PDB file of C-alpha atoms in Angstrom:
ATOM      1  CA  MET H   1     -93.816  74.646  87.433  1.00 51.00           C
ATOM      2  CA  LEU H   2     -91.975  72.795  90.197  1.00 50.00           C
ATOM      3  CA  PHE H   3     -89.060  70.551  89.256  1.00 59.00           C
ATOM      4  CA  LYS H   4     -88.238  67.943  91.862  1.00 60.00           C
ATOM      5  CA  ARG H   5     -85.805  65.054  91.887  1.00 57.00           C
ATOM      6  CA  LYS H   6     -87.578  61.745  91.358  1.00 59.00           C
ATOM      7  CA  ASN H   7     -86.550  58.134  91.782  1.00 60.00           C
ATOM      8  CA  HIS H   8     -88.257  57.357  88.493  1.00 66.00           C
ATOM      9  CA  PHE H   9     -87.512  60.129  86.007  1.00 73.00           C
ATOM     10  CA  SER H  10     -89.728  59.469  82.982  1.00 83.00           C
ATOM     11  CA  GLU H  11     -89.006  60.533  79.414  1.00 86.00           C
ATOM     12  CA  GLN H  12     -91.847  63.017  79.742  1.00 87.00           C
ATOM     13  CA  ASP H  13     -90.265  64.456  82.893  1.00 87.00           C
ATOM     14  CA  LEU H  14     -86.924  64.732  81.122  1.00 92.00           C
ATOM     15  CA  SER H  15     -88.447  66.402  78.069  1.00 91.00           C
ATOM     16  CA  SER H  16     -90.196  68.958  80.273  1.00 92.00           C
ATOM     17  CA  VAL H  17     -87.012  69.743  82.187  1.00 94.00           C
ATOM     18  CA  ILE H  18     -84.914  70.025  79.017  1.00 94.00           C
ATOM     19  CA  LEU H  19     -87.473  72.338  77.418  1.00 94.00           C
ATOM     20  CA  ALA H  20     -87.416  74.562  80.500  1.00 95.00           C
ATOM     21  CA  CYS H  21     -83.604  74.480  80.544  1.00 95.00           C
ATOM     22  CA  LYS H  22     -83.581  75.732  76.964  1.00 94.00           C
ATOM     23  CA  GLU H  23     -85.615  78.664  78.232  1.00 94.00           C
ATOM     24  CA  ARG H  24     -82.897  79.231  80.858  1.00 94.00           C
ATOM     25  CA  ASN H  25     -85.149  78.288  83.752  1.00 95.00           C
ATOM     26  CA  PRO H  26     -82.751  78.096  86.749  1.00 94.00           C
ATOM     27  CA  GLN H  27     -85.013  75.726  88.674  1.00 94.00           C
ATOM     28  CA  ALA H  28     -85.052  73.310  85.740  1.00 94.00           C
ATOM     29  CA  GLN H  29     -81.275  73.578  85.405  1.00 95.00           C
ATOM     30  CA  ARG H  30     -80.838  72.687  89.062  1.00 94.00           C
ATOM     31  CA  CYS H  31     -83.235  69.785  88.610  1.00 93.00           C
ATOM     32  CA  LEU H  32     -81.267  68.423  85.645  1.00 95.00           C
ATOM     33  CA  ILE H  33     -78.015  68.725  87.583  1.00 95.00           C
ATOM     34  CA  ARG H  34     -79.466  66.973  90.634  1.00 94.00           C
ATOM     35  CA  GLN H  35     -80.893  64.181  88.524  1.00 93.00           C
ATOM     36  CA  PHE H  36     -77.690  63.426  86.605  1.00 95.00           C
ATOM     37  CA  THR H  37     -74.859  64.525  88.904  1.00 96.00           C
ATOM     38  CA  GLY H  38     -74.299  60.963  90.093  1.00 95.00           C
ATOM     39  CA  TYR H  39     -73.951  59.692  86.538  1.00 96.00           C
ATOM     40  CA  ALA H  40     -71.677  62.573  85.542  1.00 97.00           C
ATOM     41  CA  LYS H  41     -69.560  61.988  88.645  1.00 96.00           C
ATOM     42  CA  SER H  42     -69.109  58.295  87.838  1.00 95.00           C
ATOM     43  CA  ILE H  43     -67.617  59.307  84.482  1.00 96.00           C
ATOM     44  CA  SER H  44     -65.529  62.242  85.689  1.00 96.00           C
ATOM     45  CA  LEU H  45     -63.927  60.296  88.542  1.00 95.00           C
ATOM     46  CA  ARG H  46     -62.425  57.857  86.040  1.00 94.00           C
ATOM     47  CA  TYR H  47     -60.571  60.676  84.317  1.00 96.00           C
ATOM     48  CA  ALA H  48     -59.726  62.864  87.305  1.00 95.00           C
ATOM     49  CA  ALA H  49     -56.777  62.587  89.653  1.00 93.00           C
ATOM     50  CA  ASN H  50     -58.937  63.387  92.685  1.00 94.00           C
ATOM     51  CA  ILE H  51     -62.425  64.411  93.773  1.00 94.00           C
ATOM     52  CA  GLN H  52     -61.655  68.133  93.439  1.00 95.00           C
ATOM     53  CA  GLU H  53     -60.608  67.695  89.826  1.00 95.00           C
ATOM     54  CA  ALA H  54     -63.685  65.536  89.181  1.00 96.00           C
ATOM     55  CA  GLU H  55     -65.953  68.249  90.578  1.00 97.00           C
ATOM     56  CA  GLU H  56     -64.314  70.773  88.267  1.00 97.00           C
ATOM     57  CA  LEU H  57     -64.977  68.470  85.316  1.00 98.00           C
ATOM     58  CA  ILE H  58     -68.601  68.036  86.395  1.00 98.00           C
ATOM     59  CA  ASN H  59     -69.131  71.798  86.656  1.00 97.00           C
ATOM     60  CA  ASP H  60     -67.515  72.429  83.277  1.00 98.00           C
ATOM     61  CA  GLY H  61     -69.450  69.551  81.759  1.00 98.00           C
ATOM     62  CA  PHE H  62     -72.854  70.783  82.874  1.00 98.00           C
ATOM     63  CA  LEU H  63     -71.995  74.267  81.653  1.00 97.00           C
ATOM     64  CA  LYS H  64     -71.381  72.736  78.221  1.00 98.00           C
ATOM     65  CA  VAL H  65     -74.654  70.828  78.519  1.00 98.00           C
ATOM     66  CA  PHE H  66     -76.641  74.030  78.974  1.00 97.00           C
ATOM     67  CA  VAL H  67     -74.714  75.877  76.261  1.00 96.00           C
ATOM     68  CA  ASN H  68     -75.240  73.067  73.746  1.00 96.00           C
ATOM     69  CA  LEU H  69     -78.692  71.877  74.768  1.00 96.00           C
ATOM     70  CA  GLU H  70     -80.211  73.146  71.520  1.00 94.00           C
ATOM     71  CA  LYS H  71     -78.043  70.609  69.694  1.00 94.00           C
ATOM     72  CA  TYR H  72     -79.351  67.664  71.685  1.00 94.00           C
ATOM     73  CA  ASP H  73     -81.174  65.149  69.481  1.00 91.00           C
ATOM     74  CA  HIS H  74     -84.240  64.027  71.422  1.00 87.00           C
ATOM     75  CA  SER H  75     -84.336  60.764  69.473  1.00 89.00           C
ATOM     76  CA  GLN H  76     -81.117  59.741  71.254  1.00 91.00           C
ATOM     77  CA  PRO H  77     -80.795  58.792  74.955  1.00 94.00           C
ATOM     78  CA  PHE H  78     -79.906  61.833  77.037  1.00 96.00           C
ATOM     79  CA  LYS H  79     -77.415  59.845  79.122  1.00 95.00           C
ATOM     80  CA  ALA H  80     -75.443  58.920  76.006  1.00 96.00           C
ATOM     81  CA  TRP H  81     -75.262  62.580  75.009  1.00 97.00           C
ATOM     82  CA  LEU H  82     -74.266  63.590  78.542  1.00 98.00           C
ATOM     83  CA  ARG H  83     -71.608  60.859  78.628  1.00 97.00           C
ATOM     84  CA  LYS H  84     -70.085  62.191  75.416  1.00 97.00           C
ATOM     85  CA  ILE H  85     -69.969  65.722  76.807  1.00 98.00           C
ATOM     86  CA  MET H  86     -68.388  64.597  80.078  1.00 98.00           C
ATOM     87  CA  ILE H  87     -65.720  62.578  78.287  1.00 98.00           C
ATOM     88  CA  ASN H  88     -64.982  65.465  75.916  1.00 97.00           C
ATOM     89  CA  THR H  89     -64.766  67.809  78.903  1.00 98.00           C
ATOM     90  CA  ALA H  90     -62.188  65.524  80.512  1.00 97.00           C
ATOM     91  CA  ILE H  91     -60.236  65.400  77.250  1.00 96.00           C
ATOM     92  CA  ASP H  92     -60.317  69.198  76.916  1.00 95.00           C
ATOM     93  CA  TYR H  93     -59.091  69.523  80.498  1.00 94.00           C
ATOM     94  CA  TYR H  94     -56.266  67.076  79.847  1.00 93.00           C
ATOM     95  CA  ARG H  95     -55.161  68.767  76.623  1.00 90.00           C
ATOM     96  CA  LYS H  96     -55.285  72.189  78.284  1.00 88.00           C
ATOM     97  CA  ASN H  97     -53.100  71.059  81.181  1.00 84.00           C
ATOM     98  CA  GLN H  98     -50.899  68.394  79.613  1.00 74.00           C
ATOM     99  CA  LYS H  99     -47.907  70.724  79.266  1.00 54.00           C
ATOM    100  CA  TRP H 100     -47.752  70.765  83.078  1.00 43.00           C
ATOM    101  CA  HIS H 101     -47.908  66.993  83.361  1.00 45.00           C
ATOM    102  CA  GLU H 102     -44.697  65.112  83.907  1.00 43.00           C
ATOM    103  CA  GLN H 103     -44.397  61.962  81.836  1.00 45.00           C
ATOM    104  CA  VAL H 104     -43.266  59.042  83.973  1.00 40.00           C
ATOM    105  CA  SER H 105     -40.923  56.548  82.365  1.00 41.00           C
ATOM    106  CA  MET H 106     -41.585  52.878  82.934  1.00 37.00           C
ATOM    107  CA  GLU H 107     -38.214  51.778  81.612  1.00 41.00           C
ATOM    108  CA  GLY H 108     -36.657  49.178  83.824  1.00 39.00           C
ATOM    109  CA  VAL H 109     -39.910  48.180  85.483  1.00 36.00           C
ATOM    110  CA  GLU H 110     -40.171  44.420  85.336  1.00 38.00           C
ATOM    111  CA  ILE H 111     -43.634  42.981  85.873  1.00 36.00           C
ATOM    112  CA  SER H 112     -44.420  39.415  84.898  1.00 37.00           C
ATOM    113  CA  ASP H 113     -47.285  38.695  82.513  1.00 38.00           C
ATOM    114  CA  CYS H 114     -50.407  37.540  84.297  1.00 38.00           C
ATOM    115  CA  SER H 115     -53.565  35.807  83.233  1.00 33.00           C
ATOM    116  CA  SER H 116     -56.096  35.239  86.035  1.00 35.00           C
ATOM    117  CA  ASP H 117     -58.681  37.629  87.434  1.00 52.00           C
ATOM    118  CA  ILE H 118     -57.055  39.517  90.298  1.00 58.00           C
ATOM    119  CA  LEU H 119     -59.461  42.436  89.807  1.00 56.00           C
ATOM    120  CA  SER H 120     -62.342  40.269  91.004  1.00 59.00           C
ATOM    121  CA  GLU H 121     -60.738  40.461  94.454  1.00 64.00           C
ATOM    122  CA  ILE H 122     -60.510  44.269  94.404  1.00 72.00           C
ATOM    123  CA  SER H 123     -63.523  46.541  94.865  1.00 76.00           C
ATOM    124  CA  ALA H 124     -64.586  49.025  92.196  1.00 77.00           C
ATOM    125  CA  GLN H 125     -63.595  51.885  94.506  1.00 82.00           C
ATOM    126  CA  GLU H 126     -60.126  50.404  95.031  1.00 84.00           C
ATOM    127  CA  ILE H 127     -59.654  49.974  91.286  1.00 82.00           C
ATOM    128  CA  LEU H 128     -60.758  53.576  90.742  1.00 87.00           C
ATOM    129  CA  THR H 129     -58.244  54.751  93.346  1.00 90.00           C
ATOM    130  CA  LEU H 130     -55.446  52.942  91.529  1.00 90.00           C
ATOM    131  CA  VAL H 131     -56.485  54.386  88.168  1.00 92.00           C
ATOM    132  CA  GLN H 132     -56.561  57.898  89.665  1.00 92.00           C
ATOM    133  CA  ARG H 133     -52.937  57.450  90.749  1.00 93.00           C
ATOM    134  CA  LEU H 134     -51.794  56.896  87.181  1.00 94.00           C
ATOM    135  CA  PRO H 135     -49.985  59.760  85.429  1.00 93.00           C
ATOM    136  CA  PRO H 136     -52.526  61.753  83.365  1.00 94.00           C
ATOM    137  CA  ALA H 137     -51.439  60.426  79.957  1.00 94.00           C
ATOM    138  CA  TYR H 138     -51.634  56.833  81.179  1.00 94.00           C
ATOM    139  CA  ARG H 139     -54.944  57.418  82.943  1.00 95.00           C
ATOM    140  CA  MET H 140     -56.476  58.907  79.799  1.00 96.00           C
ATOM    141  CA  ALA H 141     -55.312  56.034  77.592  1.00 95.00           C
ATOM    142  CA  PHE H 142     -56.420  53.371  80.074  1.00 94.00           C
ATOM    143  CA  THR H 143     -59.833  54.894  80.755  1.00 94.00           C
ATOM    144  CA  LEU H 144     -60.639  55.710  77.140  1.00 96.00           C
ATOM    145  CA  PHE H 145     -59.545  52.292  75.842  1.00 95.00           C
ATOM    146  CA  VAL H 146     -60.391  49.849  78.624  1.00 90.00           C
ATOM    147  CA  ILE H 147     -63.375  51.448  80.343  1.00 90.00           C
ATOM    148  CA  ASP H 148     -65.054  53.544  77.658  1.00 93.00           C
ATOM    149  CA  GLY H 149     -64.177  51.315  74.715  1.00 94.00           C
ATOM    150  CA  PHE H 150     -62.567  53.739  72.282  1.00 96.00           C
ATOM    151  CA  SER H 151     -60.095  52.469  69.682  1.00 97.00           C
ATOM    152  CA  HIS H 152     -56.498  53.669  69.587  1.00 97.00           C
ATOM    153  CA  LYS H 153     -57.286  55.591  66.398  1.00 97.00           C
ATOM    154  CA  GLU H 154     -60.171  57.370  68.116  1.00 97.00           C
ATOM    155  CA  ILE H 155     -58.008  58.107  71.151  1.00 97.00           C
ATOM    156  CA  ALA H 156     -55.231  59.456  68.948  1.00 96.00           C
ATOM    157  CA  ASP H 157     -57.666  61.759  67.149  1.00 96.00           C
ATOM    158  CA  MET H 158     -59.231  62.977  70.399  1.00 95.00           C
ATOM    159  CA  LEU H 159     -55.938  63.660  72.171  1.00 94.00           C
ATOM    160  CA  GLY H 160     -53.981  64.868  69.155  1.00 92.00           C
ATOM    161  CA  ILE H 161     -51.361  62.120  69.425  1.00 94.00           C
ATOM    162  CA  GLN H 162     -50.137  59.204  67.325  1.00 95.00           C
ATOM    163  CA  GLU H 163     -51.795  55.788  67.557  1.00 96.00           C
ATOM    164  CA  GLY H 164     -48.455  54.376  68.646  1.00 96.00           C
ATOM    165  CA  THR H 165     -48.360  56.837  71.526  1.00 96.00           C
ATOM    166  CA  SER H 166     -51.817  55.739  72.649  1.00 96.00           C
ATOM    167  CA  LYS H 167     -50.734  52.090  72.577  1.00 96.00           C
ATOM    168  CA  SER H 168     -47.533  52.899  74.434  1.00 96.00           C
ATOM    169  CA  ASN H 169     -49.398  54.880  77.099  1.00 95.00           C
ATOM    170  CA  LEU H 170     -51.859  52.025  77.586  1.00 94.00           C
ATOM    171  CA  ARG H 171     -49.066  49.486  77.872  1.00 93.00           C
ATOM    172  CA  ASP H 172     -47.267  51.618  80.440  1.00 94.00           C
ATOM    173  CA  ALA H 173     -50.540  52.219  82.305  1.00 92.00           C
ATOM    174  CA  ARG H 174     -51.037  48.467  82.620  1.00 89.00           C
ATOM    175  CA  ARG H 175     -47.476  48.009  83.849  1.00 89.00           C
ATOM    176  CA  LYS H 176     -47.844  50.784  86.412  1.00 90.00           C
ATOM    177  CA  LEU H 177     -51.163  49.363  87.634  1.00 88.00           C
ATOM    178  CA  GLN H 178     -49.507  45.981  88.028  1.00 85.00           C
ATOM    179  CA  ALA H 179     -46.703  47.608  89.987  1.00 87.00           C
ATOM    180  CA  MET H 180     -49.208  49.346  92.266  1.00 88.00           C
ATOM    181  CA  ILE H 181     -51.140  46.127  92.836  1.00 84.00           C
ATOM    182  CA  LYS H 182     -47.876  44.438  93.763  1.00 83.00           C
ATOM    183  CA  ILE H 183     -47.271  47.188  96.346  1.00 87.00           C
ATOM    184  CA  TYR H 184     -50.775  47.661  97.769  1.00 82.00           C
ATOM    185  CA  TYR H 185     -52.113  44.110  97.380  1.00 78.00           C
ATOM    186  CA  PRO H 186     -49.042  41.848  97.645  1.00 76.00           C
ATOM    187  CA  HIS H 187     -51.077  38.909  98.945  1.00 70.00           C
ATOM    188  CA  LEU H 188     -53.323  39.056  95.898  1.00 64.00           C
ATOM    189  CA  TYR H 189     -50.435  39.600  93.529  1.00 63.00           C
ATOM    190  CA  GLN H 190     -48.836  36.388  94.748  1.00 62.00           C
ATOM    191  CA  LEU H 191     -52.065  34.406  94.399  1.00 57.00           C
ATOM    192  CA  TYR H 192     -53.407  35.781  91.130  1.00 52.00           C
ATOM    193  CA  HIS H 193     -52.161  36.976  87.782  1.00 51.00           C
ATOM    194  CA  TRP H 194     -53.010  40.121  85.855  1.00 46.00           C
ATOM    195  CA  PRO H 195     -56.110  39.598  83.682  1.00 48.00           C
ATOM    196  CA  ASN H 196     -55.735  39.598  79.933  1.00 43.00           C
ATOM    197  CA  ARG H 197     -59.458  40.169  79.443  1.00 39.00           C
ATOM    198  CA  GLY H 198     -59.993  43.709  78.182  1.00 42.00           C
ATOM    199  CA  PHE H 199     -56.479  44.911  78.959  1.00 44.00           C
ATOM    200  CA  ASN H 200     -54.624  44.130  75.744  1.00 46.00           C
ATOM    201  CA  ALA H 201     -52.831  47.159  74.389  1.00 44.00           C
ATOM    202  CA  ASN H 202     -53.682  46.453  70.766  1.00 49.00           C
TER     203      ASN H 202
END
């Protein structure tokens, strides 16, 4: 059976590919990777410091997909299951390497509170670039809370930290992002204020 990438990948197509992947069909595995690499990349880039790190997360994530494919519940959307694996892969990578990460203090950084939508003037790629420049602990807290919608309790459980630490990391992530916007987009910083929508630390 030939497995080709399609613009419209039906549920029947997906079921056939997954079944073949469970039988360790390499062509089906390549097909699944081709079909969902873009989606996996969009998740991994939010957690990675650079494209090389993101590619490592993608490779590790798909390896976990194939190892755990028997556990996939076909009544649930495959993308949701893949998203969970990719996020968990990023968390595992962070926890494995966090002892090498230097925590950056934000003490003494004074950024005024803002309220309007400066992010509407910045492209998604530019926002992603700023997030990637955050220290790992801040990037994890910001991405998990703001982008992927986890609570501080969930983040604390996933990262093995206290809820207060998650809140503190998110607060410092916001302050550092504000500082970077002030540096890289001074004209916007003077015209707009930092948005409250979705960025509250609590």
